[in-house]
Amino acid sequence: MTPPLRLLLLPGLDGTGALFEPFVSALSADIAPEVVRYPADRALDYGALEAFVAEHIPARGPYALLGESFSGPLALRLACQRPGELVGVVLVATFVTNPVWLVPSLARHLVGPWLFRRRAPEFVSRRYLVGAGASAAWLERVAANVETVDPAVMAARVREVLSVDARALLQRCAVPLLYLGAAGDALVPPRVLRELCRLRPDLECVTVDAPHLVLQLAPEASARAIEGFLRRAAAR
């Protein structure tokens, strides 16, 4: 009997991995998810996070990587530098360069802990994260989760996003790639996916009717799309 395929889940900007729960619950038994949780009290750049996550990569046996939002470039770094028996990479609502055109990379020096010392207004969370139809419980869950992370750490991660350039990594990645996008994503706009497809014509793409937090707000549809891709990738 074939053992379940291990799937390392690399979380979004908060880094806690706590919001993966609905998606993990939706996965079939032939996928074994492992949530990687980033330090909440230490500001690590993408290079340091690569070394941190590398400790979780299986020493033997096939596995896959999933990089959500902030962690997309990190998943590509790992795929190119420390592949092992990697069979595929799933990129979820993510990017390879700064996705927020209204905030230029030079503005990274203005990003500080002050941005995260208070909760984001509800309209901001609905617009950019959970969508207009999300429940009050989801709004609270997302806000409370961010509050578990040091504001200086959150700010450092935003600065990483504003200056990242993983285009060469996307082109170099030697394993199959899936991009799971959200049709209602106001944080990572459609132009980002167009750029990824231009850089990587063989990129497999699936779009789900959901806001930016697609794994959380559309877990079943996300799980089915990702499972199908992983089964095909593992069979190659």
Short mmCIF file of C-alpha atoms in Angstrom, two decimals:
data_model
loop_
_atom_site.label_atom_id
_atom_site.label_comp_id
_atom_site.label_asym_id
_atom_site.label_seq_id
_atom_site.Cartn_x
_atom_site.Cartn_y
_atom_site.Cartn_z
CA MET A 1 0.00 0.00 0.00
CA THR A 2 1.39 3.41 -0.99
CA PRO A 3 1.91 5.69 2.03
CA PRO A 4 0.27 9.13 2.01
CA LEU A 5 2.20 11.86 0.22
CA ARG A 6 3.67 14.32 2.70
CA LEU A 7 2.67 17.92 2.00
CA LEU A 8 4.57 20.65 3.81
CA LEU A 9 2.32 23.67 4.32
CA LEU A 10 4.17 27.00 4.43
CA PRO A 11 1.87 29.70 5.84
CA GLY A 12 1.00 33.24 4.83
CA LEU A 13 2.24 36.47 6.37
CA ASP A 14 1.29 35.63 9.97
CA GLY A 15 3.44 32.51 9.80
CA THR A 16 1.48 30.67 12.49
CA GLY A 17 -0.14 28.06 10.27
CA ALA A 18 -3.20 28.19 12.52
CA LEU A 19 -5.48 29.20 9.66
CA PHE A 20 -4.74 26.04 7.66
CA GLU A 21 -7.17 24.01 9.75
CA PRO A 22 -10.20 24.07 7.37
CA PHE A 23 -8.00 23.08 4.43
CA VAL A 24 -6.24 20.32 6.37
CA SER A 25 -9.62 18.89 7.42
CA ALA A 26 -10.75 18.84 3.77
CA LEU A 27 -7.78 16.80 2.49
CA SER A 28 -8.17 13.13 1.60
CA ALA A 29 -6.35 10.39 3.46
CA ASP A 30 -3.72 9.94 0.73
CA ILE A 31 -2.26 13.38 1.53
CA ALA A 32 -0.40 13.83 4.83
CA PRO A 33 -0.22 17.56 5.61
CA GLU A 34 2.50 18.95 7.88
CA VAL A 35 2.14 22.57 8.95
CA VAL A 36 5.39 24.50 9.31
CA ARG A 37 5.09 27.30 11.88
CA TYR A 38 7.48 30.24 11.71
CA PRO A 39 8.87 31.90 14.86
CA ALA A 40 6.47 34.59 16.10
CA ASP A 41 9.15 36.47 18.01
CA ARG A 42 12.06 36.52 15.53
CA ALA A 43 12.25 38.47 12.29
CA LEU A 44 13.70 36.09 9.68
CA ASP A 45 14.24 37.06 6.06
CA TYR A 46 13.55 34.63 3.22
CA GLY A 47 17.09 33.25 3.42
CA ALA A 48 16.82 32.52 7.14
CA LEU A 49 13.35 31.06 6.71
CA GLU A 50 14.69 28.77 3.99
CA ALA A 51 17.18 27.31 6.48
CA PHE A 52 14.43 27.06 9.11
CA VAL A 53 12.01 25.20 6.83
CA ALA A 54 14.78 22.96 5.45
CA GLU A 55 14.89 21.25 8.84
CA HIS A 56 11.34 20.02 8.20
CA ILE A 57 12.03 18.55 4.76
CA PRO A 58 11.88 14.73 4.84
CA ALA A 59 15.27 13.04 4.74
CA ARG A 60 13.80 10.36 2.49
CA GLY A 61 10.62 9.67 0.59
CA PRO A 62 8.52 11.80 -1.76
CA TYR A 63 6.94 15.02 -0.57
CA ALA A 64 5.43 18.24 -1.91
CA LEU A 65 5.57 21.90 -0.90
CA LEU A 66 2.70 24.36 -0.61
CA GLY A 67 3.56 28.05 -0.32
CA GLU A 68 0.67 30.31 0.65
CA SER A 69 0.88 34.02 -0.20
CA PHE A 70 4.02 35.29 1.63
CA SER A 71 5.55 31.81 1.41
CA GLY A 72 5.33 31.36 -2.36
CA PRO A 73 8.84 32.72 -2.99
CA LEU A 74 10.09 30.62 -0.08
CA ALA A 75 8.64 27.43 -1.57
CA LEU A 76 10.44 28.22 -4.84
CA ARG A 77 13.74 28.81 -3.00
CA LEU A 78 13.45 25.43 -1.32
CA ALA A 79 12.45 23.69 -4.54
CA CYS A 80 15.54 25.02 -6.30
CA GLN A 81 18.07 24.67 -3.49
CA ARG A 82 17.00 21.69 -1.36
CA PRO A 83 14.76 19.49 -3.50
CA GLY A 84 15.41 15.98 -2.13
CA GLU A 85 12.55 13.80 -3.39
CA LEU A 86 10.27 16.76 -4.09
CA VAL A 87 7.49 15.85 -6.53
CA GLY A 88 5.72 19.18 -6.94
CA VAL A 89 5.11 22.71 -5.67
CA VAL A 90 1.74 24.35 -5.05
CA LEU A 91 1.68 28.15 -5.12
CA VAL A 92 -1.42 29.61 -3.48
CA ALA A 93 -2.52 33.23 -4.04
CA THR A 94 1.10 34.26 -4.21
CA PHE A 95 3.66 36.18 -6.27
CA VAL A 96 7.31 36.32 -7.32
CA THR A 97 7.71 40.11 -7.14
CA ASN A 98 5.98 42.82 -5.10
CA PRO A 99 2.26 42.30 -5.84
CA VAL A 100 1.12 45.66 -4.49
CA TRP A 101 1.82 48.17 -7.25
CA LEU A 102 0.47 51.03 -5.13
CA VAL A 103 3.30 50.43 -2.64
CA PRO A 104 6.67 50.57 -4.46
CA SER A 105 9.61 48.54 -3.23
CA LEU A 106 11.37 51.70 -2.04
CA ALA A 107 8.57 52.18 0.48
CA ARG A 108 9.80 49.14 2.43
CA HIS A 109 11.81 51.47 4.65
CA LEU A 110 8.60 53.11 5.83
CA VAL A 111 7.09 49.81 7.00
CA GLY A 112 7.43 49.42 10.75
CA PRO A 113 5.84 47.68 13.75
CA TRP A 114 3.37 50.55 14.08
CA LEU A 115 1.40 49.05 11.20
CA PHE A 116 0.48 46.02 13.31
CA ARG A 117 0.04 47.49 16.79
CA ARG A 118 -3.69 47.89 16.16
CA ARG A 119 -6.17 45.68 14.36
CA ALA A 120 -6.83 46.44 10.74
CA PRO A 121 -10.25 48.04 10.15
CA GLU A 122 -12.99 45.58 9.22
CA PHE A 123 -13.37 46.98 5.71
CA VAL A 124 -9.66 46.41 5.05
CA SER A 125 -9.82 42.78 6.19
CA ARG A 126 -12.93 42.16 4.12
CA ARG A 127 -11.49 43.84 1.05
CA TYR A 128 -8.07 42.21 1.07
CA LEU A 129 -8.34 38.97 3.06
CA VAL A 130 -11.68 37.35 3.85
CA GLY A 131 -14.16 38.86 1.40
CA ALA A 132 -17.41 40.76 1.86
CA GLY A 133 -19.41 37.67 2.78
CA ALA A 134 -17.15 36.35 5.54
CA SER A 135 -18.64 35.84 8.98
CA ALA A 136 -17.76 37.93 12.02
CA ALA A 137 -16.16 34.78 13.43
CA TRP A 138 -13.69 34.67 10.53
CA LEU A 139 -12.87 38.34 10.93
CA GLU A 140 -12.13 37.77 14.60
CA ARG A 141 -10.13 34.63 13.91
CA VAL A 142 -7.85 36.34 11.41
CA ALA A 143 -7.34 39.43 13.58
CA ALA A 144 -6.67 37.42 16.74
CA ASN A 145 -4.18 35.26 14.87
CA VAL A 146 -2.14 38.27 13.74
CA GLU A 147 -2.06 39.50 17.33
CA THR A 148 -0.09 36.41 18.37
CA VAL A 149 2.88 37.60 16.27
CA ASP A 150 5.31 40.35 17.29
CA PRO A 151 4.47 43.50 15.27
CA ALA A 152 8.16 43.87 14.39
CA VAL A 153 8.11 40.39 12.86
CA MET A 154 5.01 41.17 10.79
CA ALA A 155 6.61 44.39 9.55
CA ALA A 156 9.82 42.58 8.60
CA ARG A 157 7.83 40.09 6.52
CA VAL A 158 6.03 42.88 4.69
CA ARG A 159 9.42 44.40 3.86
CA GLU A 160 10.50 41.05 2.43
CA VAL A 161 7.41 40.99 0.20
CA LEU A 162 8.03 44.51 -1.08
CA SER A 163 11.59 43.68 -2.16
CA VAL A 164 11.31 40.05 -3.28
CA ASP A 165 12.28 38.89 -6.76
CA ALA A 166 11.81 35.16 -7.29
CA ARG A 167 11.32 35.26 -11.06
CA ALA A 168 14.51 33.33 -11.78
CA LEU A 169 13.55 30.71 -9.19
CA LEU A 170 10.17 30.22 -10.86
CA GLN A 171 11.88 29.62 -14.18
CA ARG A 172 14.49 27.27 -12.69
CA CYS A 173 12.13 25.09 -10.67
CA ALA A 174 12.49 21.56 -12.05
CA VAL A 175 9.32 19.99 -10.63
CA PRO A 176 5.67 20.41 -11.68
CA LEU A 177 4.02 23.62 -10.48
CA LEU A 178 0.39 24.42 -9.66
CA TYR A 179 -0.89 27.93 -9.09
CA LEU A 180 -4.12 28.05 -7.08
CA GLY A 181 -5.62 31.50 -7.45
CA ALA A 182 -8.64 33.22 -5.94
CA ALA A 183 -11.11 34.91 -8.29
CA GLY A 184 -11.93 37.55 -5.68
CA ASP A 185 -8.36 38.27 -4.62
CA ALA A 186 -7.87 42.04 -4.23
CA LEU A 187 -4.42 41.65 -2.65
CA VAL A 188 -2.78 39.60 -5.42
CA PRO A 189 -4.36 40.97 -8.63
CA PRO A 190 -4.80 39.06 -11.94
CA ARG A 191 -1.73 40.73 -13.48
CA VAL A 192 0.41 38.67 -11.08
CA LEU A 193 -0.82 35.39 -12.52
CA ARG A 194 -0.39 36.70 -16.06
CA GLU A 195 3.23 37.47 -15.26
CA LEU A 196 3.79 34.02 -13.75
CA CYS A 197 2.31 32.34 -16.83
CA ARG A 198 4.54 34.43 -19.08
CA LEU A 199 7.61 33.39 -17.11
CA ARG A 200 6.52 29.78 -16.81
CA PRO A 201 4.24 28.70 -19.71
CA ASP A 202 3.85 25.17 -18.31
CA LEU A 203 2.44 26.47 -15.02
CA GLU A 204 -0.81 24.64 -14.23
CA CYS A 205 -3.45 27.10 -13.02
CA VAL A 206 -6.71 26.66 -11.13
CA THR A 207 -8.88 29.58 -10.01
CA VAL A 208 -11.38 29.18 -7.18
CA ASP A 209 -14.26 31.52 -6.40
CA ALA A 210 -12.92 32.92 -3.14
CA PRO A 211 -11.11 35.90 -1.58
CA HIS A 212 -7.36 36.00 -0.87
CA LEU A 213 -7.63 33.44 1.95
CA VAL A 214 -8.74 30.81 -0.53
CA LEU A 215 -7.63 27.75 1.46
CA GLN A 216 -9.59 28.98 4.45
CA LEU A 217 -12.78 30.22 2.76
CA ALA A 218 -12.99 27.57 0.01
CA PRO A 219 -11.26 24.57 1.60
CA GLU A 220 -13.11 21.81 -0.26
CA ALA A 221 -12.59 23.23 -3.75
CA SER A 222 -8.97 24.02 -2.91
CA ALA A 223 -8.32 20.54 -1.56
CA ARG A 224 -9.79 18.80 -4.62
CA ALA A 225 -7.71 20.90 -7.04
CA ILE A 226 -4.50 20.41 -5.10
CA GLU A 227 -5.03 16.68 -4.58
CA GLY A 228 -5.56 16.14 -8.30
CA PHE A 229 -2.35 17.97 -9.11
CA LEU A 230 -0.34 16.12 -6.47
CA ARG A 231 -1.55 12.71 -7.61
CA ARG A 232 -0.53 13.49 -11.17
CA ALA A 233 2.82 14.89 -10.06
CA ALA A 234 3.59 11.91 -7.82
CA ALA A 235 2.78 9.48 -10.65
CA ARG A 236 5.34 11.01 -13.03
#
